[in-house]
mmCIF file of C-alpha atoms and ligand atoms in Angstrom:
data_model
loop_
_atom_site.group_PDB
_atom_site.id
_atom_site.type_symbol
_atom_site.label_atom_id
_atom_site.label_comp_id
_atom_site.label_asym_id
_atom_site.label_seq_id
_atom_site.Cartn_x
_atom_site.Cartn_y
_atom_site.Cartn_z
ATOM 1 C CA UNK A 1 -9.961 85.892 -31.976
ATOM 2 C CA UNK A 2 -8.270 83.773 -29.313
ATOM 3 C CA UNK A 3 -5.633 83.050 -30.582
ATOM 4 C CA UNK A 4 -4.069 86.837 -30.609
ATOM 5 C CA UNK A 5 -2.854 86.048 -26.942
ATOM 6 C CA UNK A 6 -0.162 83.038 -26.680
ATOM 7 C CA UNK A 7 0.176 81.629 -23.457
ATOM 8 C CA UNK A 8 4.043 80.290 -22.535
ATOM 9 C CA UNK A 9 4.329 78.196 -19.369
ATOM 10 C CA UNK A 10 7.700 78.708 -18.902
ATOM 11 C CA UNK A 11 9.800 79.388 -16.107
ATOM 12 C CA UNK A 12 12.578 80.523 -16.761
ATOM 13 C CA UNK A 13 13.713 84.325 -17.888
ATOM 14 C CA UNK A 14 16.578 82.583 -19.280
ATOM 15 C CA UNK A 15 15.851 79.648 -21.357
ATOM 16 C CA UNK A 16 16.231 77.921 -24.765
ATOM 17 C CA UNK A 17 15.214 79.899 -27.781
ATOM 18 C CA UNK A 18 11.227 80.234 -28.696
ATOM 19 C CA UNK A 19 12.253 80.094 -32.636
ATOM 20 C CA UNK A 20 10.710 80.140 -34.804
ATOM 21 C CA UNK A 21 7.043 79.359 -33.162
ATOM 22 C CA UNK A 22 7.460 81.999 -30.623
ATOM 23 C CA UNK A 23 8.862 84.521 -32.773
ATOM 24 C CA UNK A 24 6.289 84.369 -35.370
ATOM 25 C CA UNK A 25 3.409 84.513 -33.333
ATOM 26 C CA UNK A 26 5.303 88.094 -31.851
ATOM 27 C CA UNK A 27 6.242 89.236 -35.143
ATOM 28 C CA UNK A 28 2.315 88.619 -36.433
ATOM 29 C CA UNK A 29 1.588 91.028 -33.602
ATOM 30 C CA UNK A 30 0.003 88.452 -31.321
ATOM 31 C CA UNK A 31 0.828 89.111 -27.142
ATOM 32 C CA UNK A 32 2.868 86.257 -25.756
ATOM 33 C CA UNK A 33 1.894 85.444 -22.119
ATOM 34 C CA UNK A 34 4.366 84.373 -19.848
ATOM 35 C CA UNK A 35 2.141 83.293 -17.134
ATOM 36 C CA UNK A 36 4.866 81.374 -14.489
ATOM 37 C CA UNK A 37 7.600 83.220 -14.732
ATOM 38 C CA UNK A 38 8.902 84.481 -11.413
ATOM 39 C CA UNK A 39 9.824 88.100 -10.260
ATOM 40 C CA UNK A 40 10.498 87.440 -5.934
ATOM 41 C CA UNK A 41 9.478 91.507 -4.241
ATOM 42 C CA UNK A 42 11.315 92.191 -0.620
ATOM 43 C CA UNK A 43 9.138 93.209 1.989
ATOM 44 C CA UNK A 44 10.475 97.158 1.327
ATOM 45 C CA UNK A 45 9.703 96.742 -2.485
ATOM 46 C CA UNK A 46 6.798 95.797 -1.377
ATOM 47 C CA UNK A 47 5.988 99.296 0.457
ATOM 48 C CA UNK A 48 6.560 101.101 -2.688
ATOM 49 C CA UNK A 49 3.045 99.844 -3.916
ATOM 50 C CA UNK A 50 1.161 103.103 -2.979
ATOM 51 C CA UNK A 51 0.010 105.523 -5.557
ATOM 52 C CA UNK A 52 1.699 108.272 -3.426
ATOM 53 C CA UNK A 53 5.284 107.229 -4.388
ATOM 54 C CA UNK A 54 4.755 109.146 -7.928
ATOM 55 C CA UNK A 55 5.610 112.349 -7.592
ATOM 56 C CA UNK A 56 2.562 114.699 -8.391
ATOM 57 C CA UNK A 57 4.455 116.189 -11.025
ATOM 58 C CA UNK A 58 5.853 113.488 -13.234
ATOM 59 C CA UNK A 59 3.253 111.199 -15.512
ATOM 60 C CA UNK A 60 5.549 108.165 -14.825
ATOM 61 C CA UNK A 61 8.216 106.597 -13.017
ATOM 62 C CA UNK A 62 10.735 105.980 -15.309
ATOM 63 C CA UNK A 63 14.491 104.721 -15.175
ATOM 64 C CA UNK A 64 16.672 105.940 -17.957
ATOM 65 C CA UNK A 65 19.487 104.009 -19.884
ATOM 66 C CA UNK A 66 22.312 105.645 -17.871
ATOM 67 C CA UNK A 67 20.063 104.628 -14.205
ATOM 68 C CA UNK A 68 18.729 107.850 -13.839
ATOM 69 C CA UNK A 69 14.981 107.087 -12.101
ATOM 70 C CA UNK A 70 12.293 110.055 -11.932
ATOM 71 C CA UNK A 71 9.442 110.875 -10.701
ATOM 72 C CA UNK A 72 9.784 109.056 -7.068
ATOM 73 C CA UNK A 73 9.157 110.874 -3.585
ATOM 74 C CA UNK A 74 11.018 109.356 -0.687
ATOM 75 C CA UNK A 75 14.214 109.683 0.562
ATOM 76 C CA UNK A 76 17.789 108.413 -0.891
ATOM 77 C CA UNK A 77 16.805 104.406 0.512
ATOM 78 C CA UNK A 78 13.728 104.603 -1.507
ATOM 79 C CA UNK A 79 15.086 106.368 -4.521
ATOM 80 C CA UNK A 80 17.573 103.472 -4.561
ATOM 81 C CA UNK A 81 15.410 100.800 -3.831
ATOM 82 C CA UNK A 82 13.191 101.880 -6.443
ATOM 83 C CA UNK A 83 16.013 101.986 -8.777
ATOM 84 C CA UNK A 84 17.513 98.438 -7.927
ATOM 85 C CA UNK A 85 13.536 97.225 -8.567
ATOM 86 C CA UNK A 86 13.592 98.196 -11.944
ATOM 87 C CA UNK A 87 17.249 98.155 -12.594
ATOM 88 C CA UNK A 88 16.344 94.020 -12.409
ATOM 89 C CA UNK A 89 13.240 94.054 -14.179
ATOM 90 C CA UNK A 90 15.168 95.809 -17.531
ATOM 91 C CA UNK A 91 17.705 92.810 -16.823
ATOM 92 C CA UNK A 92 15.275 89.897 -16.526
ATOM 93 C CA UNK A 93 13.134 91.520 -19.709
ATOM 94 C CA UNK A 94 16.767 91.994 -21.343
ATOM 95 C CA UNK A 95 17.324 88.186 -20.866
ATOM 96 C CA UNK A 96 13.776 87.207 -21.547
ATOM 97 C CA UNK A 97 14.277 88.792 -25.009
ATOM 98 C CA UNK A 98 17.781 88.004 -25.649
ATOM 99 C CA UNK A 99 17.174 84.064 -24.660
ATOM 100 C CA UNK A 100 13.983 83.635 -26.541
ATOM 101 C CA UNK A 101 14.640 85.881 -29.820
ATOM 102 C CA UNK A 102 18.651 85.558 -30.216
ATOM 103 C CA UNK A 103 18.455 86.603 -33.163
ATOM 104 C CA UNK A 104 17.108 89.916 -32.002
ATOM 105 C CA UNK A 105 20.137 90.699 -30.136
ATOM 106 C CA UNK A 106 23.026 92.381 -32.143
ATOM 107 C CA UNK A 107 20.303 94.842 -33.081
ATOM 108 C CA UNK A 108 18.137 95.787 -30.107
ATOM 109 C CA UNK A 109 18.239 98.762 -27.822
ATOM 110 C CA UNK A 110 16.904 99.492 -24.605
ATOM 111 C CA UNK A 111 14.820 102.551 -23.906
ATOM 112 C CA UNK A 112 13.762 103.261 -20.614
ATOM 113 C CA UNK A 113 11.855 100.938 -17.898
ATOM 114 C CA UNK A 114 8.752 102.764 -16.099
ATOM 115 C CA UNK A 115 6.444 102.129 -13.167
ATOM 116 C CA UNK A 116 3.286 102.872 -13.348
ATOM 117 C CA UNK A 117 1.772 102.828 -9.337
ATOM 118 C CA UNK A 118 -1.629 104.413 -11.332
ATOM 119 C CA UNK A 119 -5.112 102.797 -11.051
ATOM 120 C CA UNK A 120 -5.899 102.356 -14.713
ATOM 121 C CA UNK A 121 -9.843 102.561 -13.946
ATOM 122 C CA UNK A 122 -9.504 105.776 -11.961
ATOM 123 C CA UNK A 123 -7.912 107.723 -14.420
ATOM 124 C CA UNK A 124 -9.729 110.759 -16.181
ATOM 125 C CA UNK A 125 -8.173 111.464 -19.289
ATOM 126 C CA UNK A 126 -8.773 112.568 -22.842
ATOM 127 C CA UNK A 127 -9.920 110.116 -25.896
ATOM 128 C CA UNK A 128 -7.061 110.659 -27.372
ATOM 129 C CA UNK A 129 -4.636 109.566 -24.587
ATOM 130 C CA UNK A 130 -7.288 107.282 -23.244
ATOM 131 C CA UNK A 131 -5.424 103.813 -23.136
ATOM 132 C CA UNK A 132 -8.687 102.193 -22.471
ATOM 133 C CA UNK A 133 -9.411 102.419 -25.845
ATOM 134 C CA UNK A 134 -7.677 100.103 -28.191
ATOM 135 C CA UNK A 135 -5.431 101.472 -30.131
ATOM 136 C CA UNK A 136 -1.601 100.204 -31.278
ATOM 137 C CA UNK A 137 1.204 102.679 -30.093
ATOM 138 C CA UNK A 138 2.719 106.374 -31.871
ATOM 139 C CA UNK A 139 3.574 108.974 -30.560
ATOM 140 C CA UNK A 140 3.244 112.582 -31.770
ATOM 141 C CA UNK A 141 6.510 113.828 -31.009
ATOM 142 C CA UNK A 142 8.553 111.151 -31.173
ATOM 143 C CA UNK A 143 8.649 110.038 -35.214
ATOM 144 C CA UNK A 144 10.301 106.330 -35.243
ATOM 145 C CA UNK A 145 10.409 105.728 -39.263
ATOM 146 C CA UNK A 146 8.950 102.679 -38.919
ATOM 147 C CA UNK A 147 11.261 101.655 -36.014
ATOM 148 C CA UNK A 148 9.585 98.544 -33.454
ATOM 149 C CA UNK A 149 8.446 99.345 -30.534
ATOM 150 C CA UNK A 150 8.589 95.859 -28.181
ATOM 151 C CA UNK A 151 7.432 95.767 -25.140
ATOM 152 C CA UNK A 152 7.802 93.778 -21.865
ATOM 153 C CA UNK A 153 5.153 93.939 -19.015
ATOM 154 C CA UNK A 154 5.137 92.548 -15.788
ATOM 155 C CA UNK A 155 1.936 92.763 -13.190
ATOM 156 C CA UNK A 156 3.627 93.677 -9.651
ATOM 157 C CA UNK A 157 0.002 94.030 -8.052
ATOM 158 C CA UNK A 158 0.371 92.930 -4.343
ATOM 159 C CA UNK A 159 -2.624 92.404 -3.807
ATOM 160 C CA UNK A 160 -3.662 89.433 -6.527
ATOM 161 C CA UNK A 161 -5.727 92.481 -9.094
ATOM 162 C CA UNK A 162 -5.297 91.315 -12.320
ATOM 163 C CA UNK A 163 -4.032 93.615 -14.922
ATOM 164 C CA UNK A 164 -7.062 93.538 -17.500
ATOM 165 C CA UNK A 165 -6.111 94.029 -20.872
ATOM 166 C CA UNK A 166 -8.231 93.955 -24.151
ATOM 167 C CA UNK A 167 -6.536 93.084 -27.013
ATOM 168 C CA UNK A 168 -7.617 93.499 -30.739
ATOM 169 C CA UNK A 169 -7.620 92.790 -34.495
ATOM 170 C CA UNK A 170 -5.063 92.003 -36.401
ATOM 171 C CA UNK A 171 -2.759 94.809 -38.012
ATOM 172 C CA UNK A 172 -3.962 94.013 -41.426
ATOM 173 C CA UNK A 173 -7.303 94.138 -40.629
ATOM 174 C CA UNK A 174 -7.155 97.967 -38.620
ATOM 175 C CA UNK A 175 -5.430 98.741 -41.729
ATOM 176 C CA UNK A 176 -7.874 97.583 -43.960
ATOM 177 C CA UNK A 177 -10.435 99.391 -41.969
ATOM 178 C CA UNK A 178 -9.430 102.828 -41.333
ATOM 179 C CA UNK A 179 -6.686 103.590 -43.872
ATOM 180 C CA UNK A 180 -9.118 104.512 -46.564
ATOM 181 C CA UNK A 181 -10.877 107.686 -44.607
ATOM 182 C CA UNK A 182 -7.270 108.406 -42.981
ATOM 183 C CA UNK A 183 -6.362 112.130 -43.331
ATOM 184 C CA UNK A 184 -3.442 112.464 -46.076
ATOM 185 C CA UNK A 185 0.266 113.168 -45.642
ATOM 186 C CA UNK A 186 1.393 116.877 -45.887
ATOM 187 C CA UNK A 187 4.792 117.828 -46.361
ATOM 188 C CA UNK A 188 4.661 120.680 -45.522
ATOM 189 C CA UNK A 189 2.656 120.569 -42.434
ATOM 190 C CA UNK A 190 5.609 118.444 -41.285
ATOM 191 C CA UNK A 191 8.166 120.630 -41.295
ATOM 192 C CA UNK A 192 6.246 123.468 -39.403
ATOM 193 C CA UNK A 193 5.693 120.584 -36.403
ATOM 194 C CA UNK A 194 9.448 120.312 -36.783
ATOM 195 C CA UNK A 195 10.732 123.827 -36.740
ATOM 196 C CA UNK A 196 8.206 124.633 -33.683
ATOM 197 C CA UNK A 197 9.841 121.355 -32.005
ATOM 198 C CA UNK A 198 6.852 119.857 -31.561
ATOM 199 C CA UNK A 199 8.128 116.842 -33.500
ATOM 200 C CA UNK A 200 11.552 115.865 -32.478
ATOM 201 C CA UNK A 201 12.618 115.057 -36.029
ATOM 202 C CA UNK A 202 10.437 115.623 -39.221
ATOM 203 C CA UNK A 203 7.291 113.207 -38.780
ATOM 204 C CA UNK A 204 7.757 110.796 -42.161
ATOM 205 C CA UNK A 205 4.322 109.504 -44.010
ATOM 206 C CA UNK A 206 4.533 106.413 -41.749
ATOM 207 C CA UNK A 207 4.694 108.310 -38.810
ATOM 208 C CA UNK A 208 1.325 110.587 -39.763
ATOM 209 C CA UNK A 209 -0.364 107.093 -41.045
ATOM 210 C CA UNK A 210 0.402 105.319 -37.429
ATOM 211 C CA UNK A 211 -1.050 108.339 -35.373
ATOM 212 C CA UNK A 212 -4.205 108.525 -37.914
ATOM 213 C CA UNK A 213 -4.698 104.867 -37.127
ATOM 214 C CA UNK A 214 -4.384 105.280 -33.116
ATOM 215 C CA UNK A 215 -6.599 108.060 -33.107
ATOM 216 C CA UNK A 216 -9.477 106.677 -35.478
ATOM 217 C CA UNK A 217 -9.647 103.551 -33.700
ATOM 218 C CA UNK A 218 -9.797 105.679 -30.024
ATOM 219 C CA UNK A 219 -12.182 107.662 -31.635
ATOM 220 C CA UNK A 220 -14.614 105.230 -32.801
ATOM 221 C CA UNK A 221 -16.756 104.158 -29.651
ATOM 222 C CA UNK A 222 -18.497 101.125 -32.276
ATOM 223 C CA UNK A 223 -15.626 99.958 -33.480
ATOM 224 C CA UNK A 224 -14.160 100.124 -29.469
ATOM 225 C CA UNK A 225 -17.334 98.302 -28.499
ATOM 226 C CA UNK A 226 -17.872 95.770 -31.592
ATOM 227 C CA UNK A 227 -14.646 95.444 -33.400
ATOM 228 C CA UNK A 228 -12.997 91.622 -32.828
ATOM 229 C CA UNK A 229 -11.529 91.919 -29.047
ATOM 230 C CA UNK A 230 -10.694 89.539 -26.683
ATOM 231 C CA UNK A 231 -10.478 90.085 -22.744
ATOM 232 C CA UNK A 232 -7.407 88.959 -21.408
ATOM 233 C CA UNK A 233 -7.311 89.474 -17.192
ATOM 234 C CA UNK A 234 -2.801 89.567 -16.600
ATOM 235 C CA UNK A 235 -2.977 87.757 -12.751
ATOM 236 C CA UNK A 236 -0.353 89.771 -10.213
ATOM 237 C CA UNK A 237 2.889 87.902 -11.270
ATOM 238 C CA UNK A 238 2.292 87.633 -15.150
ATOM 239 C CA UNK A 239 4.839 88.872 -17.912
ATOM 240 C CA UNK A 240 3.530 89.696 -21.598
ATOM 241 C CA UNK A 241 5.466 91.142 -24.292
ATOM 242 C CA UNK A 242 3.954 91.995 -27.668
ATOM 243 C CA UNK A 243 5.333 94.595 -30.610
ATOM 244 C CA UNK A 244 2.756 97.475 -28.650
ATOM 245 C CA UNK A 245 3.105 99.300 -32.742
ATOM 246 C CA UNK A 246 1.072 96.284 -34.665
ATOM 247 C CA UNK A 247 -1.077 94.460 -31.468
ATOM 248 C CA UNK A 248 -4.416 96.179 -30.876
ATOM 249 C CA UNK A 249 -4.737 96.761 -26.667
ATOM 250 C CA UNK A 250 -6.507 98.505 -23.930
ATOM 251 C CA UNK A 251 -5.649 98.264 -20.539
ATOM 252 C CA UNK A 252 -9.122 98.635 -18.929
ATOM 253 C CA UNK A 253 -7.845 97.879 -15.086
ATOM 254 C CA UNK A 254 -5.734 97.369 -12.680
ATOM 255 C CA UNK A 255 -2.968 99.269 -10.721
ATOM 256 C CA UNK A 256 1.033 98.507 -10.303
ATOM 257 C CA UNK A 257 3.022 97.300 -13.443
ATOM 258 C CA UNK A 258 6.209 97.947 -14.662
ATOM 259 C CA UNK A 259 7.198 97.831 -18.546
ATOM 260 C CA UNK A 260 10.624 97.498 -20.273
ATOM 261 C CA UNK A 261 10.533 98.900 -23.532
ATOM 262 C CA UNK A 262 13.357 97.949 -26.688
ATOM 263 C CA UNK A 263 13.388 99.171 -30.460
ATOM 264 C CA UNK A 264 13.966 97.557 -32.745
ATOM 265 C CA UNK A 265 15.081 98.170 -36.916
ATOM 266 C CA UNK A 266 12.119 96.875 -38.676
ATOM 267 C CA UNK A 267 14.568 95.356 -41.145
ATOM 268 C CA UNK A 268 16.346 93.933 -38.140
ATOM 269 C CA UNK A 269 13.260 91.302 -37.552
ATOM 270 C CA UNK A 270 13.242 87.961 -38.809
ATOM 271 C CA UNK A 271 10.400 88.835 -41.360
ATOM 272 C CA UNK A 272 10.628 92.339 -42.161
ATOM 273 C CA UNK A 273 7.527 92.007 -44.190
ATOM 274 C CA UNK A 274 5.524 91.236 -41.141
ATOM 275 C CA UNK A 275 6.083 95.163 -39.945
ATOM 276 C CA UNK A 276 3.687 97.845 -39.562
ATOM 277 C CA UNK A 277 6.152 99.634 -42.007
ATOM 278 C CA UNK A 278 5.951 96.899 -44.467
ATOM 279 C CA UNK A 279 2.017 96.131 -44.480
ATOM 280 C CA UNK A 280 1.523 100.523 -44.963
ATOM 281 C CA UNK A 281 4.010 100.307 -47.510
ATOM 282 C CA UNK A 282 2.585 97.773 -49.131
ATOM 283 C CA UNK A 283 -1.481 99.185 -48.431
ATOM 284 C CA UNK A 284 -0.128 102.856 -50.316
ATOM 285 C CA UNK A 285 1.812 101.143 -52.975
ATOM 286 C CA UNK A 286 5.261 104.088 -51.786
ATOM 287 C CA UNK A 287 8.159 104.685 -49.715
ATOM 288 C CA UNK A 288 6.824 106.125 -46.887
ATOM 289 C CA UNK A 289 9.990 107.060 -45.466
HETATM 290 C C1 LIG B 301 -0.736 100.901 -23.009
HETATM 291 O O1 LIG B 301 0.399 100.623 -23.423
HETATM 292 O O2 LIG B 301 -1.567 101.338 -23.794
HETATM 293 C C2 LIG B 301 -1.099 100.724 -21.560
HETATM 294 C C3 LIG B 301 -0.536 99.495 -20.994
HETATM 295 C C4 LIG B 301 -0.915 99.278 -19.546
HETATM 296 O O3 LIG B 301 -1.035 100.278 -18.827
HETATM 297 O O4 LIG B 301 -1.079 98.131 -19.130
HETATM 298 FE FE1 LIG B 302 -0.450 101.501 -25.668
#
């Protein structure tokens, strides 16, 4: 199971390409771990470390395509200094991506960069949106037809806490596990989640497979215990990236991170096969979008 996590010495955000090496190990859902790659914080990005810079009201921090940020208290030279923080981590993730998987680039978009100031271990939350669990991502509203979901992570803890991640089984093997019990596909049921908006576009048979699959691995506390894992502590400074829809992960601890998130066409990657979309298609033997 060790080798699910790839470690990259690199130093550079900006570098020669990773092809194909790099690429496959990413597109076979493994997490690449950049652990000397370097991400300098001033002394006043350094005072926005505190949980209290969250406003109560938002879940996240987040800084949209157009530089809108959210969910910040402080006044205007925080709100900007915030903003230029993560306006330069999207830009060093950009590059990271862009350098190492060129051939990613004509075809990627950026969604937006959050900060998370939360203590993972403190949190109180339900199983189902319990990130301690392992689980690979969907989202209920938000149907993506199959669409990647890559993601960029950086640990910004001041303070030298590890972000502690555990990371899982292979796709194919979740897959082989859980599809057979998974609740089927109805049509029907879609629509209704549509017209009430709580989908914002009709949830395809992909879609409804990829939730089953995150919620009967969060569910299962043997399979969370027992299942193939591996332990993998992030030290303060570290950058991973993995496609977060195919690599089994928990974060279990830690506190401070910011993540840079891109989609990307599944037929867009260098081995389309290699997709979540692909290996379901291929599991239920039909289009399922
Ligand atoms: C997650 O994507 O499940 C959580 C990642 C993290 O908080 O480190
Ligand atoms: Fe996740």
């Amino acid at each position: 199971m060790n080798n699910q996590v790839i470690v990259i010495n690199d130093t550079e955000w900006k570098t020669h390409s990773l092809e194909d090496k790099g690429l496959h190990d990413l597109e076979a859902g493994k997490v690449l771990h950049f652990n000397r790659l370097e991400f300098p914080l001033s002394a006043f990005e350094q005072s926005f470390f505190t949980p209290d810079i969250r406003h109560p009201k938002s879940r996240n921090i987040s800084l949209d395509a157009s530089g809108n940020l959210k969910g910040v208290v402080g006044n205007d030279a925080v709100q900007d200094g915030v903003t230029a923080m993560m306006d330069r981590f999207r830009n060093q993730a950009q590059s990271l991506v862009q350098s190492y998987f060129p051939s990613y680039i004509d075809n990627i978009s950026v969604a937006p960069t959050s900060f998370r100031p939360n203590q993972i271990e403190t949190r109180a939350q339900s199983w189902r949106a319990d990130d301690k669990r392992l689980h690979v991502d969907a989202f209920p509203s938000r149907p993506n037809y199959g669409e990647r979901i890559l993601r960029v992570f950086i640990n910004v803890n001041p303070h030298n806490i590890p972000r502690v991640w555990r990371v899982g089984e292979p796709f194919e093997d979740i897959v082989k596990r859980f599809l057979p019990d998974i609740k089927p596909y109805s049509a029907w049921q879609a629509r209704i989640l549509n017209v009430f908006g709580i989908t914002k576009s009709l949830r395809s048979e992909y879609d409804h497979i990829m939730l089953q699959l995150h919620d009967a691995m969060k569910h299962d506390l043997n399979y969370q215990a027992n299942s193939p894992q591996v332990t993998i502590p992030f030290p303060s400074g570290s950058v991973w990236m993995c496609f977060s829809d195919q690599a089994s992960h928990a974060a279990m601890s830690g506190q401070y991170m910011m993540e840079q998130t891109f989609h990307l066409p599944a037929l867009k990657q260098k081995d389309p096969q290699a997709s979540p979309l692909a290996i379901l298609t291929r599991h239920m033997g039909r289009q399922l979008i």
